[in-house]
Short mmCIF file of C-alpha atoms in Angstrom, two decimals:
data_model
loop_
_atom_site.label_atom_id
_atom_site.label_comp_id
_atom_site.label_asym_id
_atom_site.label_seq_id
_atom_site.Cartn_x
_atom_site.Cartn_y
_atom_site.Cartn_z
CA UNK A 1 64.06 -75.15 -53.91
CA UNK A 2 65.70 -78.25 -55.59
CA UNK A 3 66.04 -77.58 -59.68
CA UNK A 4 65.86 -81.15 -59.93
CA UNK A 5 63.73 -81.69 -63.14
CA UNK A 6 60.85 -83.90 -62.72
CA UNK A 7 60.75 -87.30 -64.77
CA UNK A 8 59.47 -86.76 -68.27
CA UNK A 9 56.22 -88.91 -69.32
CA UNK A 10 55.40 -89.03 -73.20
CA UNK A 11 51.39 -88.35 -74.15
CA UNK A 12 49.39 -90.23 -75.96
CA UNK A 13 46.14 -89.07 -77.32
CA UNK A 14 42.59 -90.63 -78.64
CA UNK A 15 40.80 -87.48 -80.65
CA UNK A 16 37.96 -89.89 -81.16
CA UNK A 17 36.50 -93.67 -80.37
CA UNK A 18 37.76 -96.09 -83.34
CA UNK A 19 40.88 -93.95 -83.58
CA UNK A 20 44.44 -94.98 -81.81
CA UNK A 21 46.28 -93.09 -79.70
CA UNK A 22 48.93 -90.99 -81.12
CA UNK A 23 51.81 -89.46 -79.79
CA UNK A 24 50.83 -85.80 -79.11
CA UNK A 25 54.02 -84.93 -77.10
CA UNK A 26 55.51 -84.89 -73.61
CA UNK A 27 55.18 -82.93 -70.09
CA UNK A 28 57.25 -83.38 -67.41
CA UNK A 29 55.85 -84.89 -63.85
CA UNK A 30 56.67 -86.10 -60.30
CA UNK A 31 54.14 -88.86 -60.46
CA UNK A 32 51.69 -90.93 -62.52
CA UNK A 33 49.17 -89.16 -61.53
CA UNK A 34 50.29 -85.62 -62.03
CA UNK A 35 51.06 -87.14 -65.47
CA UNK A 36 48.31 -87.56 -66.47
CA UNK A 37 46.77 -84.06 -65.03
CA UNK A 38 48.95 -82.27 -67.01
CA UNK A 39 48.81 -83.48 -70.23
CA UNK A 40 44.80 -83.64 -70.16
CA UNK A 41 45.79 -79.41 -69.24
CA UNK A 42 49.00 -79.49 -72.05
CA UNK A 43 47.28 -81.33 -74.81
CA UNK A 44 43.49 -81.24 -74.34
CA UNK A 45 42.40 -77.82 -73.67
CA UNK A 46 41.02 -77.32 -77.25
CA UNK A 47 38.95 -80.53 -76.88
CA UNK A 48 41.57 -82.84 -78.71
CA UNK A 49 40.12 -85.98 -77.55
CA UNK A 50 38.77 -88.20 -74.74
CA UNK A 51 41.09 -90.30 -74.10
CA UNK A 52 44.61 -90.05 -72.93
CA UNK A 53 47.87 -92.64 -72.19
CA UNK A 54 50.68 -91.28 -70.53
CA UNK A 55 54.07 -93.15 -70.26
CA UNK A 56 57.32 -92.65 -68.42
CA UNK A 57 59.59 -91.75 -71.12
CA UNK A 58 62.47 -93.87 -69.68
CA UNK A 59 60.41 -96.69 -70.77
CA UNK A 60 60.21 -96.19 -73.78
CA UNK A 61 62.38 -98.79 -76.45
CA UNK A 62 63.91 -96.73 -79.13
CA UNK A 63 65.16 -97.92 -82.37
CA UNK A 64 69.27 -97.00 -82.47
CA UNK A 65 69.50 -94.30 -84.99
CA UNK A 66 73.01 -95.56 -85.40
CA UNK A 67 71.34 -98.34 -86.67
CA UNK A 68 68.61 -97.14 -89.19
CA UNK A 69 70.80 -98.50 -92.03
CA UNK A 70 70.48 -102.32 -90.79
CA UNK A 71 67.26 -101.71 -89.37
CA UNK A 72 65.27 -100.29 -91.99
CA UNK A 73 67.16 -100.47 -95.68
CA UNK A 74 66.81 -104.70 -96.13
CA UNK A 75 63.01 -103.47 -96.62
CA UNK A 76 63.24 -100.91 -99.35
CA UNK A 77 63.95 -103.44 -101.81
CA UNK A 78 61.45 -106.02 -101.14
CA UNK A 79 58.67 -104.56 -103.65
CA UNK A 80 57.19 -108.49 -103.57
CA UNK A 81 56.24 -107.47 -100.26
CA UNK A 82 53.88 -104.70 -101.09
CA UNK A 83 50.73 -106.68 -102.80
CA UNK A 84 50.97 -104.93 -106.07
CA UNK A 85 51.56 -107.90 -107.99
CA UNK A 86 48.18 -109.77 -107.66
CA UNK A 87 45.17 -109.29 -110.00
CA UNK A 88 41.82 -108.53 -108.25
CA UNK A 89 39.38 -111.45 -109.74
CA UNK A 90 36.05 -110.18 -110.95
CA UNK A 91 33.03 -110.16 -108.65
CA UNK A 92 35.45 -110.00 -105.51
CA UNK A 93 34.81 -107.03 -103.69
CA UNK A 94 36.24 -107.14 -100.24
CA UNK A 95 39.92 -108.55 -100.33
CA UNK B 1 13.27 -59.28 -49.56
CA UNK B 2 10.91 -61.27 -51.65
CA UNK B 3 12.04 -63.86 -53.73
CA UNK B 4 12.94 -62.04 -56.83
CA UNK B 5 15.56 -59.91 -55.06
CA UNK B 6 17.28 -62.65 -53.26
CA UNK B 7 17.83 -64.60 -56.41
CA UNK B 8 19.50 -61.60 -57.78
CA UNK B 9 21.41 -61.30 -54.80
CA UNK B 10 22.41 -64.98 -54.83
CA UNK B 11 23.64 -64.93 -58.23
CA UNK B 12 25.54 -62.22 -57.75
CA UNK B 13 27.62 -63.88 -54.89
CA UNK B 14 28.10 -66.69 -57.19
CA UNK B 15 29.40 -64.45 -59.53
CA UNK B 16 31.64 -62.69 -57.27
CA UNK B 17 33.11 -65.83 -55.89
CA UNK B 18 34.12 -66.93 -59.23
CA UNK B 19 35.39 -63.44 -60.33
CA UNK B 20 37.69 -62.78 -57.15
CA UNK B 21 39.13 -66.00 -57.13
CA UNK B 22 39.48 -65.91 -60.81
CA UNK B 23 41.65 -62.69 -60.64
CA UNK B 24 43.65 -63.75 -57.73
CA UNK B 25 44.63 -66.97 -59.46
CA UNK B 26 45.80 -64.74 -62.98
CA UNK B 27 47.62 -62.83 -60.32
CA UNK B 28 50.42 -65.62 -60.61
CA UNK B 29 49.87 -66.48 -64.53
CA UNK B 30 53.97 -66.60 -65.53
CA UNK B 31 55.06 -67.30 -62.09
CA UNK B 32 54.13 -70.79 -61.92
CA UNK B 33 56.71 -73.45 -60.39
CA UNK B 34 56.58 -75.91 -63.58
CA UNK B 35 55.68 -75.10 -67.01
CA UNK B 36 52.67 -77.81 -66.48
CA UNK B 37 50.98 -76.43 -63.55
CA UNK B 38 51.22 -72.75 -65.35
CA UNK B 39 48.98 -73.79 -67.48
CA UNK B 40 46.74 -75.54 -65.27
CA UNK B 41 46.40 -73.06 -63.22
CA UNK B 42 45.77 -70.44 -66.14
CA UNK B 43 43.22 -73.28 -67.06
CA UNK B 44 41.18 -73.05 -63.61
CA UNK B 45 41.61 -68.97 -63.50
CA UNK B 46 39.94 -69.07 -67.35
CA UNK B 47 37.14 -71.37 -66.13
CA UNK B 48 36.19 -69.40 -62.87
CA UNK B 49 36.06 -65.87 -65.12
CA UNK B 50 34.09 -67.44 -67.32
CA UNK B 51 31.90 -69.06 -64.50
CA UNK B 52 31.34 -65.18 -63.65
CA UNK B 53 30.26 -63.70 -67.14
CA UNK B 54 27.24 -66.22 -67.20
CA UNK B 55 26.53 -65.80 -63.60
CA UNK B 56 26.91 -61.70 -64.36
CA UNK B 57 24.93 -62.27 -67.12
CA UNK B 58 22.51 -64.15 -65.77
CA UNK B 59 22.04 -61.84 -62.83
CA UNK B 60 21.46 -59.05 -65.22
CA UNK B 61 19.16 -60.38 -67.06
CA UNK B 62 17.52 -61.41 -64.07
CA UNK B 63 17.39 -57.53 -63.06
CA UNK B 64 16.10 -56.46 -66.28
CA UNK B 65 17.67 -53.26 -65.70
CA UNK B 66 20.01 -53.52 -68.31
CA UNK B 67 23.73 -53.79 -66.56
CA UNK B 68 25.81 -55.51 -68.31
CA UNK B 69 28.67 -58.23 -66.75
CA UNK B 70 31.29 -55.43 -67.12
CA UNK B 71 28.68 -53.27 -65.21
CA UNK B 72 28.71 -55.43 -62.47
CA UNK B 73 32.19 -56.73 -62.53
CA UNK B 74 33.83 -53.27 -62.89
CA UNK B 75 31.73 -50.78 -62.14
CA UNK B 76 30.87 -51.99 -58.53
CA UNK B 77 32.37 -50.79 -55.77
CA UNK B 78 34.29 -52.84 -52.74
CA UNK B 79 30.94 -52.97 -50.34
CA UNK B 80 28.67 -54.08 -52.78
CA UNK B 81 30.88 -57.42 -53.71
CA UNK B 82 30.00 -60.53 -51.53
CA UNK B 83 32.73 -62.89 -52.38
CA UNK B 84 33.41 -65.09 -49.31
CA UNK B 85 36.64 -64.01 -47.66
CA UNK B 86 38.14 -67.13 -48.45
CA UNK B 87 38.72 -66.32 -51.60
CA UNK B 88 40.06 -62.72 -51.55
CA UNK B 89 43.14 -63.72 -49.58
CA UNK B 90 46.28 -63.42 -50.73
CA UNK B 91 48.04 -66.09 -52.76
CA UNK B 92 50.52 -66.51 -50.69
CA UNK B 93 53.39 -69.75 -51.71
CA UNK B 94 52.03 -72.75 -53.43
CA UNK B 95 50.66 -74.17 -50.46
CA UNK B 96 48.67 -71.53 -49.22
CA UNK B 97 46.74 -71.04 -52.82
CA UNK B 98 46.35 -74.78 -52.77
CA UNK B 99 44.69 -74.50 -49.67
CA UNK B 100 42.76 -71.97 -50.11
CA UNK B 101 41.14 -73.72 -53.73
CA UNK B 102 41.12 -76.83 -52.12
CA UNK B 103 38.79 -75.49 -49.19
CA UNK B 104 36.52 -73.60 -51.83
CA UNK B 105 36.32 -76.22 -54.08
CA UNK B 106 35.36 -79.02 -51.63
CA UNK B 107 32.40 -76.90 -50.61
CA UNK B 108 31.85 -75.56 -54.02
CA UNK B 109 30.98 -78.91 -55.95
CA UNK B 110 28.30 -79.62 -53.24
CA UNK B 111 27.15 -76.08 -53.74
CA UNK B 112 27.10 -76.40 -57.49
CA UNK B 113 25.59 -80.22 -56.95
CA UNK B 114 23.06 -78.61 -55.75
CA UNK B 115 22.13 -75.70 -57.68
CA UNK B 116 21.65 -78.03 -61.03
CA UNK B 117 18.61 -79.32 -59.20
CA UNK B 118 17.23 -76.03 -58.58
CA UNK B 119 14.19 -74.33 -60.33
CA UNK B 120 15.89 -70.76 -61.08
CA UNK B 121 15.90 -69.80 -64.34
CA UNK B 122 18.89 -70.01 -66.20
CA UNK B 123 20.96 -71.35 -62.89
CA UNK B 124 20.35 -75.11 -63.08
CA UNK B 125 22.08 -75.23 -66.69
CA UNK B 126 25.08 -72.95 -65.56
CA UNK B 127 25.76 -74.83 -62.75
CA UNK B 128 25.67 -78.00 -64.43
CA UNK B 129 28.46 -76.80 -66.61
CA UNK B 130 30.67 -75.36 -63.89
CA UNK B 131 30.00 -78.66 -61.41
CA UNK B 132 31.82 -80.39 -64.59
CA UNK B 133 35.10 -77.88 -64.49
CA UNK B 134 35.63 -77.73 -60.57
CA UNK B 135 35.47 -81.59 -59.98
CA UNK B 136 38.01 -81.79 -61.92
CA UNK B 137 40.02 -78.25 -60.29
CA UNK B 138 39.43 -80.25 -57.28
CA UNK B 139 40.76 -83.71 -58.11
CA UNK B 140 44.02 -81.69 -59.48
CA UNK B 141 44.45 -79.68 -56.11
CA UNK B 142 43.33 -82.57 -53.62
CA UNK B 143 46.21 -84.81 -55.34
CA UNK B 144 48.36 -81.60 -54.91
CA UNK B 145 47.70 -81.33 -51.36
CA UNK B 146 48.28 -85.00 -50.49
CA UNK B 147 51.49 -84.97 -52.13
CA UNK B 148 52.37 -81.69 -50.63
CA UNK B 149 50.81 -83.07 -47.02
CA UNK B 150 52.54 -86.67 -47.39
CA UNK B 151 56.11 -85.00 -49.08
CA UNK B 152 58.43 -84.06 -46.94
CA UNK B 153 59.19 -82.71 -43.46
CA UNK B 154 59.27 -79.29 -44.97
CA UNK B 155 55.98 -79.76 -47.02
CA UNK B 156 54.12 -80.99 -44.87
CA UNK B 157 54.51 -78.16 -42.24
CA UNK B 158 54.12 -75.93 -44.40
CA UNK B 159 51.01 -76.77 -46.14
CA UNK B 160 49.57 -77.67 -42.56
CA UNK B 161 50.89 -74.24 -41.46
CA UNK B 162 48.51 -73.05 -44.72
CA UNK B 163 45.71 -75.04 -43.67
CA UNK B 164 45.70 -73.68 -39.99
CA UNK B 165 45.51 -70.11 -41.35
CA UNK B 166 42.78 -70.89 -44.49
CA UNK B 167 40.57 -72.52 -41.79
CA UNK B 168 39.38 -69.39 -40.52
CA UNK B 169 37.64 -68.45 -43.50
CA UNK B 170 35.56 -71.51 -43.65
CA UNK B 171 33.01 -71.36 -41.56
CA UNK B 172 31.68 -68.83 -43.59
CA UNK B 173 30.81 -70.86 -46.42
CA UNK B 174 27.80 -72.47 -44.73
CA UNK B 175 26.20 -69.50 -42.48
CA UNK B 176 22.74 -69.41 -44.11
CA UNK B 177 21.40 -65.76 -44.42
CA UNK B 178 18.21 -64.14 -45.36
CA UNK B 179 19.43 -64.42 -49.26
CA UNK B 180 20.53 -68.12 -49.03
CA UNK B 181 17.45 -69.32 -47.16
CA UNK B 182 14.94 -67.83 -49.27
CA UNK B 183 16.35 -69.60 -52.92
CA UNK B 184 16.71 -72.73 -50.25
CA UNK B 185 12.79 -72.18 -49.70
CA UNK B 186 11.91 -70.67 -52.55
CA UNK B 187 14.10 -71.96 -55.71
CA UNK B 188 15.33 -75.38 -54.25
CA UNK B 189 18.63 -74.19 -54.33
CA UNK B 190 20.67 -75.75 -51.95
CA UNK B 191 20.74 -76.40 -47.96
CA UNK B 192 23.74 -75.24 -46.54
CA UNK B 193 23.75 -77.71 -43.63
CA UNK B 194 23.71 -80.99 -45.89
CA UNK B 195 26.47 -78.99 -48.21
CA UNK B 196 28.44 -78.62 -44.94
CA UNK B 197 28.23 -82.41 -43.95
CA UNK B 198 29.54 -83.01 -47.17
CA UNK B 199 32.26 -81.13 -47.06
CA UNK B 200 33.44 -81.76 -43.56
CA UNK B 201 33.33 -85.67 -44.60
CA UNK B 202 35.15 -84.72 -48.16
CA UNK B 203 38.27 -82.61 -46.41
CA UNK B 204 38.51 -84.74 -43.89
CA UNK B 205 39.35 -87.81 -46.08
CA UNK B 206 41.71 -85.98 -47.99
CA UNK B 207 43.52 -84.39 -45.21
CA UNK B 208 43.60 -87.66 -43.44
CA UNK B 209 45.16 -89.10 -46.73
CA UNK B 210 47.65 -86.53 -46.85
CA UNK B 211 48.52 -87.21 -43.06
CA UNK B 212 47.76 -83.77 -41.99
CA UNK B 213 45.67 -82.59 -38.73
CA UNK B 214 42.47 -80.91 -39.14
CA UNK B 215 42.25 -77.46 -37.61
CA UNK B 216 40.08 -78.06 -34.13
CA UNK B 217 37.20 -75.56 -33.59
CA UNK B 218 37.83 -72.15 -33.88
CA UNK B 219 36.01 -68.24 -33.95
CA UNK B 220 35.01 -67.96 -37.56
CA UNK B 221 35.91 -64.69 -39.66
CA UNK B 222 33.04 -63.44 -41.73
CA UNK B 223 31.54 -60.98 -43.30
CA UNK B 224 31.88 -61.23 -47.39
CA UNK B 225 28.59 -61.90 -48.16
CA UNK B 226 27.93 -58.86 -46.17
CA UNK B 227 30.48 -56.78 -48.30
CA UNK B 228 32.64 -56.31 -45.01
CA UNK B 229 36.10 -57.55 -47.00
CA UNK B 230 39.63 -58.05 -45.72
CA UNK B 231 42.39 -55.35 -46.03
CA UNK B 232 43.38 -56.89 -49.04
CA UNK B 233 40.42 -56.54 -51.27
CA UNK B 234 40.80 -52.91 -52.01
CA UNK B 235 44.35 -53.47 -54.00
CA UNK B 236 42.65 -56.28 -55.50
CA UNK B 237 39.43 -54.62 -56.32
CA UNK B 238 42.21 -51.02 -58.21
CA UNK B 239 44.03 -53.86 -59.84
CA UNK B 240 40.79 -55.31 -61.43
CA UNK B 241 39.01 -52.21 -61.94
CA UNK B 242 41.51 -49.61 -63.39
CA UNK B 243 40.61 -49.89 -66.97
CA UNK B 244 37.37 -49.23 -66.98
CA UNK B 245 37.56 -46.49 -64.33
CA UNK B 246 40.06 -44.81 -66.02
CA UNK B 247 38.66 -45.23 -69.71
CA UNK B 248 35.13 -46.27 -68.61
CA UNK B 249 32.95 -48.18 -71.74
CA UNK B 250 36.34 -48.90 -73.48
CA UNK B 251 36.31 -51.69 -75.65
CA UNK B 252 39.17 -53.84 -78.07
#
């Protein structure tokens, strides 16, 4: 028997309509099919939700962790971004 | 037999079908071949034993003489289960236990189809919540046996090889007796003849799919719902059974 492991896919689950998927985890599969059989058996068995995305994990575009600083820190000091600075007029509810 | 009695008696093979092939399958819980389909499988085991306590239940209630699923389940002895043969046979590799579900299931759906239209008490709502967990057994183990059919050399011989040897233990499945015509006649439980149309059509398309040959005609074996088992039933049955017989009523 070959120990060839099978691709990995990475699981997506809706717990409820109105909700987005989330990343619930991964399983490992020959095919797109058998994908999505096994994480409905992984990752739904306790009724976790009714709908489910599975994606090759190869396919997946990661951020380079390498990279976080360049990525990520330009944003922590942009508070001007975060709309803290605007005063809510009277009488408007829904902004 | 009047009506009452074969009702019991038809539960009770329900209940037995799902029991025995419930127990074989937890027979290979921790030997699975991926981490995934361990816990499929443990899944489908789960659902059939559970299939059997409300059939059990059902069956005893039915009786009114008070046993109990355990009763029935453990208490019983190897004549007086009438599980198809089908599903007492061994487990065998992958492909052979794939088989063997694939061949029950495709008839059991119809069955179950079937029996949510019925007018015995308490069965209609059971079955419609088992049709709901083997359509889906048997969309998981027809993909199974396509890939397995349409892999390579190897697999495909082999899982043909498994089909050649399951097919004896089909024909079975839709010999009408005394109990199954009465809850035909009597209950509106389901005709064995249409179930077995469906099937045929059903197995062939997925055995066609997964390039494999259907087995031609050939003698049937028989005798489960008659309580006449295979050599292999009895280990199964002492594996099953040893609790209670050797601490009988224990509970935990």
């Amino acid at each position: 028997m070959s120990k060839q492991e099978w691709p990995l896919y990475e699981v997506f689950i809706r717990s409820r309509a109105g909700l987005s998927h989330r990343h619930a985890g991964s399983v490992h599969a020959a095919d797109d099919q058998m994908a999505l059989d096994n994480a409905r058996d992984t990752y739904t068995r306790r009724s976790e939700g009714i709908s489910i995305w599975v994606v090759p994990s190869a396919r997946i575009v990661a951020s380079d962790p390498a990279e976080t600083a360049a990525f990520f820190d330009p944003a922590e000091d942009k508070i001007y971004r975060h709309p803290t600075f605007y005063e809510v007029p009277d009488g408007v509810d829904n902004l | 037999m009047n009506a009452e009695q074969a009702l019991i008696a038809y539960v009770l093979r329900l209940a037995d079908n799902a029991l025995i092939l419930g127990q074989r399958m937890i027979e290979v819980v921790a030997a699975g071949p991926e981490l995934e389909e361990e816990l499929a499988n443990a899944n489908f085991a789960l659902d059939f034993i559970g299939q059997a306590r409300m059939l059990y239940t059902c069956a005893g209630e039915l009786e009114g003489q008070g046993r109990s699923e355990d009763d029935f389940a453990f208490m019983r002895d190897e004549r007086e289960f009438q599980n198809l043969l089908l599903l007492e046979q061994p487990n065998g590799h992958f492909g052979d236990a794939l088989v063997r579900q694939f061949l029950f299931e495709s008839f059991y759906v119809h069955l179950l189809d079937g029996l949510t239209r019925c007018s015995a008490p308490g069965l209609a709502e059971i079955a419609a919540r088992a049709i709901k967990e083997v359509k889906y057994h048997l969309r998981h183990h027809s993909q199974w046996l396509i890939r397995l059919g349409d892999g390579t050399e190897l697999s495909h011989a082999r899982v043909q090889a498994s089909l050649d040897d399951a097919w004896q233990y089909t024909g079975e499945m839709f010999v009408a007796d005394a109990v199954d015509t009465v809850v035909h006649e009597s209950f509106a439980g389901p005709d064995l003849e249409a179930v077995a149309v469906l099937w045929r059509r059903d197995v062939a398309a997925v055995v066609e799919q997964a390039t494999l040959a259907l087995p031609g005609d050939q003698a049937m074996a028989s005798g489960g719902k008659d309580g006449r088992h295979s050599e292999h039933f009895g280990f199964l049955l002492a594996e099953m059974q040893t609790m209670q017989r050797s601490f009988p009523g224990a509970t935990w």
